[in-house]
Tab-separated table of N, CA and C in Angstrom:
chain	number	residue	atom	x	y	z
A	1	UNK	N	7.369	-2.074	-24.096
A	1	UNK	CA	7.445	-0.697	-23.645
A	1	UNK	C	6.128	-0.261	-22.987
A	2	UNK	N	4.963	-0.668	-24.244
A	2	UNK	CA	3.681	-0.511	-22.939
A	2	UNK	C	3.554	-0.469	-21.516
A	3	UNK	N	3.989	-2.145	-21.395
A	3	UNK	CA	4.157	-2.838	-20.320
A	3	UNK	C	4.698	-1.970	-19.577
A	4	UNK	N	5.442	-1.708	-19.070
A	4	UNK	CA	6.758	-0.631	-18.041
A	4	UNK	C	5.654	0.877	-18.124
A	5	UNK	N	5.527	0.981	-19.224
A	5	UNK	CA	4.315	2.569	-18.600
A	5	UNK	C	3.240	1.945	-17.908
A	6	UNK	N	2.348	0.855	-18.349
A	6	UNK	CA	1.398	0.538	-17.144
A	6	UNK	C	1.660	0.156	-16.376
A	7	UNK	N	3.089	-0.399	-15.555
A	7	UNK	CA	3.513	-0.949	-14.374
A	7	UNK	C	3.435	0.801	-13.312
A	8	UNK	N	4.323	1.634	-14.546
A	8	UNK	CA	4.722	2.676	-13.613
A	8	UNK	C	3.548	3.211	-13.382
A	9	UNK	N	2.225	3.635	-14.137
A	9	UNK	CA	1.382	4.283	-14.034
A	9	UNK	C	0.396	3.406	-13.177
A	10	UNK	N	0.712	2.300	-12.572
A	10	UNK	CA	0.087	1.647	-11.566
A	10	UNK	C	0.505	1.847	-10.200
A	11	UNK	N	1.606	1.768	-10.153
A	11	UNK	CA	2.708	2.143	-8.879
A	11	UNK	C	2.512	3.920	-8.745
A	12	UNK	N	2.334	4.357	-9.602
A	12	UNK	CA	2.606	5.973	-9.302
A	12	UNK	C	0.773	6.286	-8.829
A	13	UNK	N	-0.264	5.445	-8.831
A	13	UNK	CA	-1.534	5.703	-8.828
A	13	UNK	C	-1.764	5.223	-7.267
A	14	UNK	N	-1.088	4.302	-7.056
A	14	UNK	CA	-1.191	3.103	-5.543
A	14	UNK	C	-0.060	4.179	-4.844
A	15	UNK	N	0.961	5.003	-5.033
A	15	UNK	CA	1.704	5.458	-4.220
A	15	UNK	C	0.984	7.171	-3.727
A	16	UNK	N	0.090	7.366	-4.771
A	16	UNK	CA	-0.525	8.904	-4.927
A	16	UNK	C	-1.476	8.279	-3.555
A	17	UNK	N	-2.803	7.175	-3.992
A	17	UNK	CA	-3.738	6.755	-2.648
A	17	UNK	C	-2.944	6.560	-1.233
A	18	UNK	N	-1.561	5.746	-1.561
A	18	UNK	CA	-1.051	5.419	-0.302
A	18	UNK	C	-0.726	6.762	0.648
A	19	UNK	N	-0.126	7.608	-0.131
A	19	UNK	CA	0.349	8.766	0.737
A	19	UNK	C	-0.857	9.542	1.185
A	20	UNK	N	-1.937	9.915	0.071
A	20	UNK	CA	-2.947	10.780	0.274
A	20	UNK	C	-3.301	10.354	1.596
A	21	UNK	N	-3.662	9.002	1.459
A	21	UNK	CA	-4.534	8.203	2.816
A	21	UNK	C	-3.583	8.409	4.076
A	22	UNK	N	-2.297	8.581	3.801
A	22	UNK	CA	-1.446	8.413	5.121
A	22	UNK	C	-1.908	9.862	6.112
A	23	UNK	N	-1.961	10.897	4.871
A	23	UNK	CA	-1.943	12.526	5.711
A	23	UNK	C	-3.013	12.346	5.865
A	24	UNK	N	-4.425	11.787	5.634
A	24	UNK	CA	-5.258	11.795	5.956
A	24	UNK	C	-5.857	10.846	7.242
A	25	UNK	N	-5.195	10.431	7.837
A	25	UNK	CA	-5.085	9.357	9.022
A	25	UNK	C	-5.966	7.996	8.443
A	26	UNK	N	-6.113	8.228	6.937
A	26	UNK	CA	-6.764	6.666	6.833
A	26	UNK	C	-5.831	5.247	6.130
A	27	UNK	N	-5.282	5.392	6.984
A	27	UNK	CA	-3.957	4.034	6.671
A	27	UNK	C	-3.218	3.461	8.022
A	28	UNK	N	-3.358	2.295	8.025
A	28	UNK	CA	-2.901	1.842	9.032
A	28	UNK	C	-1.519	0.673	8.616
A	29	UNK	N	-0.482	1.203	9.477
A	29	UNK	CA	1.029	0.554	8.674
A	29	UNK	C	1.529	-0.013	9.946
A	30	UNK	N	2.228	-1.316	9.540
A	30	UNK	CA	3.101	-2.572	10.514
A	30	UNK	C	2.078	-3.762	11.021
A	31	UNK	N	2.349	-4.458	11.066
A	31	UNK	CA	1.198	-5.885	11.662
A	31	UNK	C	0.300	-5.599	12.451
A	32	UNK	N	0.770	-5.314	13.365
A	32	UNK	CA	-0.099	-4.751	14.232
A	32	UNK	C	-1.730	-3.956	14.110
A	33	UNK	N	-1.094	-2.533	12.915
A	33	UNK	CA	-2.365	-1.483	12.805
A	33	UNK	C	-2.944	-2.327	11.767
A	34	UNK	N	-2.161	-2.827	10.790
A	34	UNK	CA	-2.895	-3.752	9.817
A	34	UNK	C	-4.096	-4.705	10.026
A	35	UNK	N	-3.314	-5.733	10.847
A	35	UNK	CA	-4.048	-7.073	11.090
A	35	UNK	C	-5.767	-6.276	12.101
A	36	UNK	N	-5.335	-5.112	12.832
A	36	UNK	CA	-6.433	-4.740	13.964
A	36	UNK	C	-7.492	-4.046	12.894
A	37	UNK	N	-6.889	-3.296	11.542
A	37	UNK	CA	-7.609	-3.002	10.186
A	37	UNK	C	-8.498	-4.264	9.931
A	38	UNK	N	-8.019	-5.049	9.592
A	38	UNK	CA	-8.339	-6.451	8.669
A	38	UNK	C	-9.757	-6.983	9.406
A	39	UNK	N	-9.462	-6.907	10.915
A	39	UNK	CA	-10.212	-7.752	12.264
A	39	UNK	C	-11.558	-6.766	11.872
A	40	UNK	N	-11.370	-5.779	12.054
A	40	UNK	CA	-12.282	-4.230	12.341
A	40	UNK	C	-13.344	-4.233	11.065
A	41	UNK	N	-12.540	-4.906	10.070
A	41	UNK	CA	-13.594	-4.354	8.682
A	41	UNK	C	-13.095	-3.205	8.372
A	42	UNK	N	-12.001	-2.318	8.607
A	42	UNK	CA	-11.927	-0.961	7.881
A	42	UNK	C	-11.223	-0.771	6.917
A	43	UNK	N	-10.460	-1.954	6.755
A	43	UNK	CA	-9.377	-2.058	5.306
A	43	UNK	C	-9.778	-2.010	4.446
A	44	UNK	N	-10.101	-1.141	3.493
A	44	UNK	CA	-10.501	-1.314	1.570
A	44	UNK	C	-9.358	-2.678	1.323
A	45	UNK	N	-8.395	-2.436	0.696
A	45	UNK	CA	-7.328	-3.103	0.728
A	45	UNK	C	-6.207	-2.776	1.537
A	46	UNK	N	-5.002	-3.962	1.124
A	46	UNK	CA	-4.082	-4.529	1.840
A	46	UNK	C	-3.315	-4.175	0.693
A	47	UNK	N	-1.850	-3.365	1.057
A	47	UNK	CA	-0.439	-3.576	0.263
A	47	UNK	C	0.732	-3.688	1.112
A	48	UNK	N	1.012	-5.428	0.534
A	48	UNK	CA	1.892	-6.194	0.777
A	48	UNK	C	3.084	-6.028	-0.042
A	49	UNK	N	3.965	-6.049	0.893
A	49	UNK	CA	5.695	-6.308	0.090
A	49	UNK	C	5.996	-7.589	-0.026
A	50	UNK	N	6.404	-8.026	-1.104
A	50	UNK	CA	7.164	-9.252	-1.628
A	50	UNK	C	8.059	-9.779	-1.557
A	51	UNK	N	9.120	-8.670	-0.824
A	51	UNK	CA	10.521	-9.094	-0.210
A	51	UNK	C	10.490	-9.063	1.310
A	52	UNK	N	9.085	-9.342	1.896
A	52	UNK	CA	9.225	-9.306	3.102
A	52	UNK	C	10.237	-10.199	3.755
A	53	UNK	N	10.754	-10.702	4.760
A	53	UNK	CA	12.061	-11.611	5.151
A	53	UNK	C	10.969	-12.549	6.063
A	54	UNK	N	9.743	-12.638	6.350
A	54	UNK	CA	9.354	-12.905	7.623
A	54	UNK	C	7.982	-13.864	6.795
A	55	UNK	N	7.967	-15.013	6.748
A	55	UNK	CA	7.012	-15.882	5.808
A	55	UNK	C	5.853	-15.749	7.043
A	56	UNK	N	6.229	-15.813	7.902
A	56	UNK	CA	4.942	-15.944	8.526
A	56	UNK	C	4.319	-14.908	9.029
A	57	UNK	N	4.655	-13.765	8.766
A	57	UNK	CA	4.379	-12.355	8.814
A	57	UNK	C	3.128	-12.138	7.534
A	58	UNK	N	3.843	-12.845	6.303
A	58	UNK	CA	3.038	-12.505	4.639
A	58	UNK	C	1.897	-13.854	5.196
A	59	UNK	N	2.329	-14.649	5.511
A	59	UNK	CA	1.190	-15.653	5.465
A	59	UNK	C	-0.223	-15.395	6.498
A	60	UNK	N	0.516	-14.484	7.780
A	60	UNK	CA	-0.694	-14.047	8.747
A	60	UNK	C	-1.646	-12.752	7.709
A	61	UNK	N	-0.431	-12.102	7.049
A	61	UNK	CA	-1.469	-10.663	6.529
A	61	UNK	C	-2.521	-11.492	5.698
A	62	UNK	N	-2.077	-12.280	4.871
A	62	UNK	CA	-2.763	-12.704	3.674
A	62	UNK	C	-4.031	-13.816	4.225
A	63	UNK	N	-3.982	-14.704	5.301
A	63	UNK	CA	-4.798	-15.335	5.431
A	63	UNK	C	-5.767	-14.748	6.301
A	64	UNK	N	-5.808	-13.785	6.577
A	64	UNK	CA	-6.627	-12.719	7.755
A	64	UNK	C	-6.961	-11.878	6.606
A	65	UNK	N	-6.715	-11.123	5.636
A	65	UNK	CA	-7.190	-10.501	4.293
A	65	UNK	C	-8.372	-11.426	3.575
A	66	UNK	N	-7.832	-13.333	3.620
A	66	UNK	CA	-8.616	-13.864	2.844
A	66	UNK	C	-9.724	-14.056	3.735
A	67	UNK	N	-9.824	-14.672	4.987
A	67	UNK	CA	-11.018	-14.693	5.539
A	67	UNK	C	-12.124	-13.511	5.413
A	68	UNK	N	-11.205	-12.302	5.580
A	68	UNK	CA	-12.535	-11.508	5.831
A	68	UNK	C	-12.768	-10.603	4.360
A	69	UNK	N	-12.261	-11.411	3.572
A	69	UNK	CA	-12.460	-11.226	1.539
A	69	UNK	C	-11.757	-9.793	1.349
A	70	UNK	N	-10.786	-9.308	1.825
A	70	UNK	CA	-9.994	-7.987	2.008
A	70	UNK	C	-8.936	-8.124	1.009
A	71	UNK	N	-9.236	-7.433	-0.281
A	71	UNK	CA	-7.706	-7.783	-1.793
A	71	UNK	C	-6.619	-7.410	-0.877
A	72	UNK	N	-5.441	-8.080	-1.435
A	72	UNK	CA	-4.003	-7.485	-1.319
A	72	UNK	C	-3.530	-7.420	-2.978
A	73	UNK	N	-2.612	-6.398	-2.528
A	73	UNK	CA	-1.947	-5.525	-3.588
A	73	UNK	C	-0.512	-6.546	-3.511
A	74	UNK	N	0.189	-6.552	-4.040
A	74	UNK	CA	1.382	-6.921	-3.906
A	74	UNK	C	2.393	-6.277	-4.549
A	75	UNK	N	3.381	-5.374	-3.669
A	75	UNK	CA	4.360	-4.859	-4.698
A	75	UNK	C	5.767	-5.574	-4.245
A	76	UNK	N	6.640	-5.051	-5.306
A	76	UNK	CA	7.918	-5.689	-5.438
A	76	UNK	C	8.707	-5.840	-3.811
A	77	UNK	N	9.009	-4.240	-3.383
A	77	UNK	CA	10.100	-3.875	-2.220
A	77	UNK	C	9.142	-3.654	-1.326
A	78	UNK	N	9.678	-4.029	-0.288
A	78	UNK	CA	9.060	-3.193	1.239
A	78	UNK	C	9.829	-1.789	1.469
A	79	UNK	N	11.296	-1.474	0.589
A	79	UNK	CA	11.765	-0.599	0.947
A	79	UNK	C	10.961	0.732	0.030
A	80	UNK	N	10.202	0.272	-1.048
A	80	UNK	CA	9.668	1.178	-1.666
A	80	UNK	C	7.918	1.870	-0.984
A	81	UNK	N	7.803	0.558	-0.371
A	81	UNK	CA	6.338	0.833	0.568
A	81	UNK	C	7.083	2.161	1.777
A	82	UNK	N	8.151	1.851	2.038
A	82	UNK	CA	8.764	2.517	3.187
A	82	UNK	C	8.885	3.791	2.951
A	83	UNK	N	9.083	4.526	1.546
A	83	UNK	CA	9.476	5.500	0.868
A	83	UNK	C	8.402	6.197	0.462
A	84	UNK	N	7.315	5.756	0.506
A	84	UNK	CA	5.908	6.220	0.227
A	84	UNK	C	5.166	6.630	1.089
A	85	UNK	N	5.377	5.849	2.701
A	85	UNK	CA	4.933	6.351	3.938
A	85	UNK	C	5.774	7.181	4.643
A	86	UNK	N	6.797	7.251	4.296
A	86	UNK	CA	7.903	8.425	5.186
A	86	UNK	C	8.488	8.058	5.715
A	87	UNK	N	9.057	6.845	5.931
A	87	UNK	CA	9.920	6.000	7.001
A	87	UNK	C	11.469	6.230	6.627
A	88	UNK	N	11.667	6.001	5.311
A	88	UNK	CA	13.217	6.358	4.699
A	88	UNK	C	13.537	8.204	5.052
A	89	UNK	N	15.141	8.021	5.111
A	89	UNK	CA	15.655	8.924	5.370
A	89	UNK	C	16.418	9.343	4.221
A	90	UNK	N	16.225	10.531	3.995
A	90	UNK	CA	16.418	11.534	2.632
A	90	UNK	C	17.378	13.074	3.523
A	91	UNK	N	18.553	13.291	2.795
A	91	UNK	CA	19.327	14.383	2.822
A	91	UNK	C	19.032	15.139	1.998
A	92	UNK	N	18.517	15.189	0.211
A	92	UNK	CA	18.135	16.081	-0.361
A	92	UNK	C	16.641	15.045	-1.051
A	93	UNK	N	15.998	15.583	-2.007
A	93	UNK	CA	14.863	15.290	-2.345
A	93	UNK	C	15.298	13.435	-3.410
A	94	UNK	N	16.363	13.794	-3.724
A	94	UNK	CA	17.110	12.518	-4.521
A	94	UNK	C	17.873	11.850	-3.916
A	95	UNK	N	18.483	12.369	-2.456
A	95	UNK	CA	19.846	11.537	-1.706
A	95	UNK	C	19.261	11.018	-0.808
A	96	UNK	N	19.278	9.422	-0.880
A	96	UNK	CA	18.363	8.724	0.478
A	96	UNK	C	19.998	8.646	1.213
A	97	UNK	N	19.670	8.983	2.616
A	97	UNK	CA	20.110	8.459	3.751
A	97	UNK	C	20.137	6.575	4.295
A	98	UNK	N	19.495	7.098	4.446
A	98	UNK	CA	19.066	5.324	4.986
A	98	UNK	C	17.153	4.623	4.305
A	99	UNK	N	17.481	3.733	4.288
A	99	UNK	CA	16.432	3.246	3.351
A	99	UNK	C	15.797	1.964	4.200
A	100	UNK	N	14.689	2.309	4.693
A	100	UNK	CA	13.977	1.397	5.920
A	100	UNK	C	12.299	0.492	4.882
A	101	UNK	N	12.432	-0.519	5.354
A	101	UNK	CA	11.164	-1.195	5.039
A	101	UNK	C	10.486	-0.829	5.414
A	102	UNK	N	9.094	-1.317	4.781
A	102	UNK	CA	7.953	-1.737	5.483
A	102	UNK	C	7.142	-2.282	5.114
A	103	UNK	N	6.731	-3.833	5.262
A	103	UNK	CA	6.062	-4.669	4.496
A	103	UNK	C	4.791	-4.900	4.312
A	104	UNK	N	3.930	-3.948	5.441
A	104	UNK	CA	2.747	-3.914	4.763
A	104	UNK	C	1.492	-1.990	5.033
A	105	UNK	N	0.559	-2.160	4.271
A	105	UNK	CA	-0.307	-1.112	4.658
A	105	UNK	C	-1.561	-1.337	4.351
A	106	UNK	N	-2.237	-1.185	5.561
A	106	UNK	CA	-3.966	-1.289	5.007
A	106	UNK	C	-4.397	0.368	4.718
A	107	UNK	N	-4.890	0.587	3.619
A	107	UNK	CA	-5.894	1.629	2.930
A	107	UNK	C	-7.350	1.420	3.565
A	108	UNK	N	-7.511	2.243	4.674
A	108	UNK	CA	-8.920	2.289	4.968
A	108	UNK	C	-9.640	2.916	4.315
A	109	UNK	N	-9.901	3.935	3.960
A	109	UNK	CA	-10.177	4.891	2.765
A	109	UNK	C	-9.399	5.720	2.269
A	110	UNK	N	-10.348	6.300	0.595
A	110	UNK	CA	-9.464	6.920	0.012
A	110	UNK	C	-9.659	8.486	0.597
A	111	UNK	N	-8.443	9.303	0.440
A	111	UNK	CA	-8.789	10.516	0.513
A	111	UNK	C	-9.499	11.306	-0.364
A	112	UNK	N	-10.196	12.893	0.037
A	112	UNK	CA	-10.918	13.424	-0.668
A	112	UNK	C	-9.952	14.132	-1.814
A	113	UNK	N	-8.582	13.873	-1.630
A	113	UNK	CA	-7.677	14.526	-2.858
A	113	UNK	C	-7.648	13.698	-3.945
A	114	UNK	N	-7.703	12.206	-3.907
A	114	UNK	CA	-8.081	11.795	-4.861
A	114	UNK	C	-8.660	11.592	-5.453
A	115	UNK	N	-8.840	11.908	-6.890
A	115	UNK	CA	-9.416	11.766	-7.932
A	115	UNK	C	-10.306	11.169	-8.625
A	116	UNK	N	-11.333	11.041	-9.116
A	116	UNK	CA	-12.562	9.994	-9.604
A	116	UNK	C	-11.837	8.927	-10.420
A	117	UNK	N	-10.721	9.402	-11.172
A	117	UNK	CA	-10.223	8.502	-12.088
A	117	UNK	C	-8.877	7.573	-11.599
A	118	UNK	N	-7.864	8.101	-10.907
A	118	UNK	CA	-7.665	7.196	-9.463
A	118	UNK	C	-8.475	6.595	-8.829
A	119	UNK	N	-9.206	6.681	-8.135
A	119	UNK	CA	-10.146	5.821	-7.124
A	119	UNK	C	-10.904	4.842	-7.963
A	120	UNK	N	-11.401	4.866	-9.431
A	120	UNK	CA	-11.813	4.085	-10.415
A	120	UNK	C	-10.813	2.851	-10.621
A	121	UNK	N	-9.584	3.613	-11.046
A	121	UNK	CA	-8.421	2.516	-11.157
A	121	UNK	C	-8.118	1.965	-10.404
A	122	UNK	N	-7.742	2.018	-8.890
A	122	UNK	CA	-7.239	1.424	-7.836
A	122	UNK	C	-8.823	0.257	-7.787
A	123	UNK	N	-9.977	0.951	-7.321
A	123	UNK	CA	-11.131	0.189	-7.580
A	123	UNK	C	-11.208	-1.220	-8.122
A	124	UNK	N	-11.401	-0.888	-9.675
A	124	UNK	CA	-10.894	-1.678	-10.869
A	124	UNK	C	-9.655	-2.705	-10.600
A	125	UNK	N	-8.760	-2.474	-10.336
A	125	UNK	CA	-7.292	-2.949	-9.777
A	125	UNK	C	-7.695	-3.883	-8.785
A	126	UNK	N	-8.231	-3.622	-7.376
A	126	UNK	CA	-8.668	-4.218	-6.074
A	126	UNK	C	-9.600	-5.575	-6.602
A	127	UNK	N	-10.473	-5.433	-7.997
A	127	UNK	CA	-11.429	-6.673	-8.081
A	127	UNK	C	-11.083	-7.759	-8.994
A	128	UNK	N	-9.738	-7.276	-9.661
A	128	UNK	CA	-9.260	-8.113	-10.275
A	128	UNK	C	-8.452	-9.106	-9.484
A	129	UNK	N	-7.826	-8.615	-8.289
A	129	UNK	CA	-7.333	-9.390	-7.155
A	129	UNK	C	-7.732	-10.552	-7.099
């Protein structure tokens, strides 16, 4: 039972930075803004989806992360990364419409909404990588 509260209270801490960073223009999402993150030096970290469909998509993020020593995160769905950046389509706050991937996001920085004790954890989290 632990277990499942620190999963969720990990996911609900990485989805609070992911969004904060999104309204704050410091996140860069799809291969493209990622990999040009990774090249640049501006990525804190990398969160990767696990159900990506595209091996050589996970193998470019990850070996361009490892060269330039950049953690990746790894979560379960890309459709849940998708749901965190705004890409899924929602009719009421609970009724998804359509439910779109997205398999990866670089975190350039954190926003100033987050928290000392968030930014500690994610921190903490990133060096255990």
């Amino acid at each position: 039972m632990a277990e499942v509260e620190q999963l969720s209270e990990e996911l609900t801490t990485l989805k609070r930075v992911v969004q904060t960073s999104l309204h704050r223009g410091q996140l860069a999402k799809g291969v493209h803004e990622v990999c040009k993150a990774i090249e640049s030096k501006q990525a804190k970290f990398i969160v990767l989806a696990d159900d990506c469909s595209e091996d050589t998509y996970k193998k470019l993020v990850i070996a361009l992360a490892k060269q330039f020593q950049i953690p990746v995160w790894k979560v379960d769905k890309g459709a849940l990364l998708g749901e965190w950046i705004g890409i899924s389509k929602f009719l009421t706050k609970t009724k998804k419409i359509k439910s779109r991937k997205c398999s990866s996001v670089a975190v350039k920085d954190f926003a100033i909404e987050v928290s000392e004790n968030e930014k500690q954890f994610v921190e903490d989290k990133i060096k255990a990588l």
